[in-house]
Amino acid sequence: MITEIAQIDIKPGSEADFEAAVAKAGAAFGRSKGFHGFELHRSIEKPQRYRLMVKWETLENHTVDFRGSENFTEWRGLVSGFFASPPEVEHTDTVVTIPG
Amino acid sequence: MITEIAQIDIKPGSEADFEAAVAKAGAAFGRSKGFHGFELHRSIEKPQRYRLMVKWETLENHTVDFRGSENFTEWRGLVSGFFASPPEVEHTDTVVTIPG
């Protein structure tokens, strides 16, 4: 399992519409191979900055399968109008977990 | 509940020792007020880049209670020698959750 971290800066004033669009896009992700859920995080210090944290079974499930699918086209169609700049995307492995 | 995201770049070659130090520091976090667990993520694209994702009950549990405590001194004592630059710290609210 890997985590995709997409840092997304949006246009000021479009926060509520952007969050609703991301929620709506959950269906397109849900149909995608290797998808294990996502969380949308909003920055407290920079309220127009979000991070979409997506769990994928493998790196390729995101970079190849999802990006090459109609689900990606649907996702981008829902949210790209809100972007202030292109998202910065990175992938991570979880190497230490400490429970609360 | 909020998430602290600390982006940490470490000195090349110290990855295994850094990860072991973070695991050891779990005890200091575990004693901290409002702590609800953390995950250490390692970047696939930039292998010396980590993100420590810490769940806190409130923002102040991190910025006031933890940073003013001996637990913070212990944490920094364990890991600061590995830092290549000062960590960049941000806090987020989770605004949308889609299960896998």
CSV table of N, CA and C in Angstrom, one decimal, chain A residues 2-3 5 7 19-20 22-23 26-27 29 35-46 49-51 53 55 59 89-100, chain B residues 2-3 5 7 19-20 22-23 26-27 29 35-46 49-51 53 55 59 89-100:
chain,number,residue,atom,x,y,z
A,2,ILE,N,0.5,2.2,-0.8
A,2,ILE,CA,1.3,3.5,-0.9
A,2,ILE,C,0.3,4.6,-0.7
A,3,THR,N,0.8,5.8,-0.4
A,3,THR,CA,-0.1,7.0,-0.2
A,3,THR,C,0.3,8.0,-1.3
A,5,ILE,N,0.2,11.8,-2.2
A,5,ILE,CA,-0.1,13.1,-1.5
A,5,ILE,C,-0.1,14.2,-2.6
A,7,GLN,N,-0.7,18.0,-3.3
A,7,GLN,CA,-0.9,19.3,-2.7
A,7,GLN,C,-1.6,20.2,-3.8
A,19,GLU,N,-14.6,21.6,-2.2
A,19,GLU,CA,-14.8,20.4,-1.3
A,19,GLU,C,-16.0,19.5,-1.8
A,20,ALA,N,-17.0,20.2,-2.2
A,20,ALA,CA,-18.2,19.4,-2.7
A,20,ALA,C,-17.8,18.6,-4.0
A,22,VAL,N,-14.8,17.5,-4.8
A,22,VAL,CA,-14.0,16.3,-4.4
A,22,VAL,C,-14.8,15.2,-3.8
A,23,ALA,N,-15.8,15.6,-3.0
A,23,ALA,CA,-16.7,14.5,-2.4
A,23,ALA,C,-17.4,13.8,-3.5
A,26,GLY,N,-15.5,11.1,-5.3
A,26,GLY,CA,-15.3,9.9,-4.6
A,26,GLY,C,-15.8,8.7,-5.4
A,27,ALA,N,-16.9,8.8,-6.2
A,27,ALA,CA,-17.4,7.7,-6.9
A,27,ALA,C,-16.4,7.3,-8.0
A,29,PHE,N,-13.2,7.6,-8.0
A,29,PHE,CA,-12.1,6.9,-7.3
A,29,PHE,C,-12.5,5.5,-6.9
A,35,PHE,N,-7.8,1.2,-5.5
A,35,PHE,CA,-8.1,2.3,-4.6
A,35,PHE,C,-8.5,1.8,-3.2
A,36,HIS,N,-7.9,2.5,-2.2
A,36,HIS,CA,-8.2,2.1,-0.8
A,36,HIS,C,-8.7,3.3,0.0
A,37,GLY,N,-9.3,4.3,-0.6
A,37,GLY,CA,-9.8,5.4,0.2
A,37,GLY,C,-9.0,6.6,0.1
A,38,PHE,N,-9.6,7.8,0.3
A,38,PHE,CA,-8.8,9.0,0.4
A,38,PHE,C,-9.4,9.9,1.5
A,39,GLU,N,-8.5,10.9,1.9
A,39,GLU,CA,-8.9,12.0,2.8
A,39,GLU,C,-8.5,13.3,2.1
A,40,LEU,N,-9.4,14.3,2.2
A,40,LEU,CA,-9.0,15.6,1.8
A,40,LEU,C,-8.7,16.4,3.0
A,41,HIS,N,-7.5,17.0,3.1
A,41,HIS,CA,-7.1,17.8,4.2
A,41,HIS,C,-7.0,19.2,3.8
A,42,ARG,N,-7.5,20.1,4.7
A,42,ARG,CA,-7.4,21.6,4.4
A,42,ARG,C,-6.4,22.2,5.4
A,43,SER,N,-5.5,23.0,4.9
A,43,SER,CA,-4.5,23.6,5.7
A,43,SER,C,-5.1,24.7,6.6
A,44,ILE,N,-4.7,24.7,7.9
A,44,ILE,CA,-5.2,25.7,8.8
A,44,ILE,C,-4.4,27.0,8.6
A,45,GLU,N,-3.1,26.9,8.3
A,45,GLU,CA,-2.3,28.1,8.1
A,45,GLU,C,-2.5,28.7,6.7
A,46,LYS,N,-2.8,27.9,5.7
A,46,LYS,CA,-3.0,28.4,4.3
A,46,LYS,C,-4.3,27.9,3.8
A,49,ARG,N,-5.0,26.0,0.6
A,49,ARG,CA,-4.2,24.8,0.3
A,49,ARG,C,-4.8,23.6,0.9
A,50,TYR,N,-4.9,22.6,0.0
A,50,TYR,CA,-5.4,21.3,0.4
A,50,TYR,C,-4.4,20.2,0.1
A,51,ARG,N,-4.6,19.1,0.8
A,51,ARG,CA,-3.8,17.9,0.4
A,51,ARG,C,-4.8,16.7,0.3
A,53,MET,N,-5.0,12.9,0.2
A,53,MET,CA,-4.2,11.8,0.6
A,53,MET,C,-4.9,10.5,0.1
A,55,LYS,N,-4.9,6.4,-0.7
A,55,LYS,CA,-4.3,5.1,-0.6
A,55,LYS,C,-4.5,4.3,-1.8
A,59,LEU,N,1.9,1.7,-6.6
A,59,LEU,CA,2.2,3.0,-7.2
A,59,LEU,C,1.6,3.0,-8.6
A,89,VAL,N,2.3,16.4,-6.9
A,89,VAL,CA,2.0,15.1,-6.5
A,89,VAL,C,3.3,14.3,-6.1
A,90,GLU,N,3.2,13.6,-5.0
A,90,GLU,CA,4.3,12.8,-4.5
A,90,GLU,C,3.7,11.5,-4.0
A,91,HIS,N,4.5,10.5,-3.8
A,91,HIS,CA,4.0,9.2,-3.3
A,91,HIS,C,4.9,8.8,-2.1
A,92,THR,N,4.3,8.1,-1.2
A,92,THR,CA,5.1,7.7,0.0
A,92,THR,C,4.8,6.3,0.4
A,93,ASP,N,5.8,5.7,1.1
A,93,ASP,CA,5.6,4.5,1.9
A,93,ASP,C,5.5,4.8,3.3
A,94,THR,N,4.6,4.1,4.1
A,94,THR,CA,4.5,4.3,5.5
A,94,THR,C,5.6,3.4,6.2
A,95,VAL,N,6.5,4.0,6.9
A,95,VAL,CA,7.6,3.2,7.4
A,95,VAL,C,7.6,3.1,9.0
A,96,VAL,N,6.9,3.9,9.7
A,96,VAL,CA,6.7,3.8,11.1
A,96,VAL,C,5.2,4.1,11.4
A,97,THR,N,4.6,3.4,12.2
A,97,THR,CA,3.2,3.7,12.7
A,97,THR,C,3.2,3.6,14.2
A,98,ILE,N,2.7,4.6,14.9
A,98,ILE,CA,2.6,4.6,16.4
A,98,ILE,C,1.1,4.9,16.7
A,99,PRO,N,0.4,4.0,17.3
A,99,PRO,CA,-1.0,4.2,17.7
A,99,PRO,C,-1.2,5.3,18.7
A,100,GLY,N,-2.4,5.9,18.8
A,100,GLY,CA,-2.6,7.0,19.7
A,100,GLY,C,-3.0,6.4,21.1
B,2,ILE,N,-7.0,17.3,14.6
B,2,ILE,CA,-6.3,17.9,13.5
B,2,ILE,C,-5.1,17.0,13.2
B,3,THR,N,-4.5,17.3,12.0
B,3,THR,CA,-3.3,16.6,11.6
B,3,THR,C,-2.1,17.5,11.5
B,5,ILE,N,1.4,18.0,9.8
B,5,ILE,CA,2.2,17.4,8.8
B,5,ILE,C,3.6,18.1,8.8
B,7,GLN,N,7.2,18.1,7.3
B,7,GLN,CA,8.0,17.7,6.2
B,7,GLN,C,9.5,17.8,6.6
B,19,GLU,N,14.8,6.5,11.0
B,19,GLU,CA,13.5,5.8,11.2
B,19,GLU,C,13.5,5.1,12.5
B,20,ALA,N,14.6,4.5,13.0
B,20,ALA,CA,14.7,3.9,14.3
B,20,ALA,C,14.5,4.9,15.4
B,22,VAL,N,12.8,7.8,15.2
B,22,VAL,CA,11.4,8.2,15.2
B,22,VAL,C,10.6,7.1,15.9
B,23,ALA,N,10.8,5.8,15.6
B,23,ALA,CA,10.1,4.8,16.3
B,23,ALA,C,10.3,4.9,17.8
B,26,GLY,N,8.3,7.4,19.7
B,26,GLY,CA,6.9,7.2,19.9
B,26,GLY,C,6.5,7.2,21.4
B,27,ALA,N,7.4,6.8,22.3
B,27,ALA,CA,7.1,6.8,23.7
B,27,ALA,C,6.9,8.2,24.2
B,29,PHE,N,5.9,10.8,22.4
B,29,PHE,CA,4.6,11.3,21.9
B,29,PHE,C,3.4,10.6,22.7
B,35,PHE,N,-2.5,13.4,22.2
B,35,PHE,CA,-1.9,12.7,21.1
B,35,PHE,C,-2.8,11.5,20.7
B,36,HIS,N,-3.0,11.4,19.3
B,36,HIS,CA,-3.8,10.3,18.8
B,36,HIS,C,-3.1,9.5,17.8
B,37,GLY,N,-1.8,9.4,17.9
B,37,GLY,CA,-1.0,8.5,16.9
B,37,GLY,C,-0.3,9.3,15.8
B,38,PHE,N,0.7,8.6,15.3
B,38,PHE,CA,1.4,9.2,14.1
B,38,PHE,C,1.8,8.2,13.1
B,39,GLU,N,2.0,8.6,11.9
B,39,GLU,CA,2.6,7.8,10.9
B,39,GLU,C,3.8,8.5,10.3
B,40,LEU,N,4.9,7.8,10.1
B,40,LEU,CA,6.0,8.4,9.3
B,40,LEU,C,6.0,7.9,7.9
B,41,HIS,N,5.9,8.8,7.0
B,41,HIS,CA,5.9,8.4,5.5
B,41,HIS,C,7.2,8.8,4.9
B,42,ARG,N,7.7,7.9,4.1
B,42,ARG,CA,8.9,8.2,3.3
B,42,ARG,C,8.6,8.4,1.8
B,43,SER,N,9.1,9.5,1.3
B,43,SER,CA,8.8,9.8,-0.1
B,43,SER,C,9.5,8.7,-1.1
B,44,ILE,N,8.7,8.3,-2.1
B,44,ILE,CA,9.3,7.4,-3.1
B,44,ILE,C,10.1,8.2,-4.1
B,45,GLU,N,9.7,9.4,-4.4
B,45,GLU,CA,10.4,10.2,-5.4
B,45,GLU,C,11.7,10.8,-4.8
B,46,LYS,N,11.6,11.2,-3.6
B,46,LYS,CA,12.7,11.9,-2.9
B,46,LYS,C,13.0,11.1,-1.6
B,49,ARG,N,13.3,12.5,1.9
B,49,ARG,CA,12.2,13.3,2.4
B,49,ARG,C,11.2,12.4,3.1
B,50,TYR,N,10.9,12.9,4.3
B,50,TYR,CA,9.8,12.2,5.1
B,50,TYR,C,8.7,13.2,5.5
B,51,ARG,N,7.6,12.6,5.8
B,51,ARG,CA,6.5,13.4,6.4
B,51,ARG,C,6.0,12.7,7.6
B,53,MET,N,3.1,12.5,10.1
B,53,MET,CA,1.7,12.9,10.2
B,53,MET,C,1.2,12.6,11.6
B,55,LYS,N,-1.6,13.0,14.6
B,55,LYS,CA,-3.0,13.3,15.0
B,55,LYS,C,-3.0,13.9,16.4
B,59,LEU,N,-5.2,21.9,18.0
B,59,LEU,CA,-4.0,22.5,17.5
B,59,LEU,C,-3.1,22.9,18.7
B,89,VAL,N,6.5,22.7,9.0
B,89,VAL,CA,5.3,22.2,9.8
B,89,VAL,C,4.1,22.9,9.4
B,90,GLU,N,3.0,22.1,9.1
B,90,GLU,CA,1.7,22.7,8.8
B,90,GLU,C,0.7,21.8,9.5
B,91,HIS,N,-0.5,22.4,9.7
B,91,HIS,CA,-1.6,21.7,10.3
B,91,HIS,C,-2.8,21.7,9.4
B,92,THR,N,-3.6,20.6,9.5
B,92,THR,CA,-4.8,20.5,8.6
B,92,THR,C,-6.0,19.9,9.3
B,93,ASP,N,-7.1,20.3,8.8
B,93,ASP,CA,-8.4,19.7,9.2
B,93,ASP,C,-8.8,18.7,8.0
B,94,THR,N,-9.4,17.6,8.4
B,94,THR,CA,-9.9,16.6,7.4
B,94,THR,C,-11.3,17.0,7.0
B,95,VAL,N,-11.5,17.4,5.8
B,95,VAL,CA,-12.8,17.9,5.4
B,95,VAL,C,-13.6,17.0,4.5
B,96,VAL,N,-13.0,16.0,3.9
B,96,VAL,CA,-13.8,14.9,3.1
B,96,VAL,C,-13.1,13.6,3.4
B,97,THR,N,-13.8,12.6,3.7
B,97,THR,CA,-13.2,11.2,3.8
B,97,THR,C,-14.0,10.3,2.9
B,98,ILE,N,-13.3,9.5,2.1
B,98,ILE,CA,-14.0,8.5,1.2
B,98,ILE,C,-13.3,7.2,1.5
B,99,PRO,N,-14.1,6.2,2.0
B,99,PRO,CA,-13.5,4.9,2.3
B,99,PRO,C,-13.1,4.1,1.1
B,100,GLY,N,-12.3,3.2,1.2
B,100,GLY,CA,-11.7,2.4,0.1
B,100,GLY,C,-12.7,1.2,-0.2
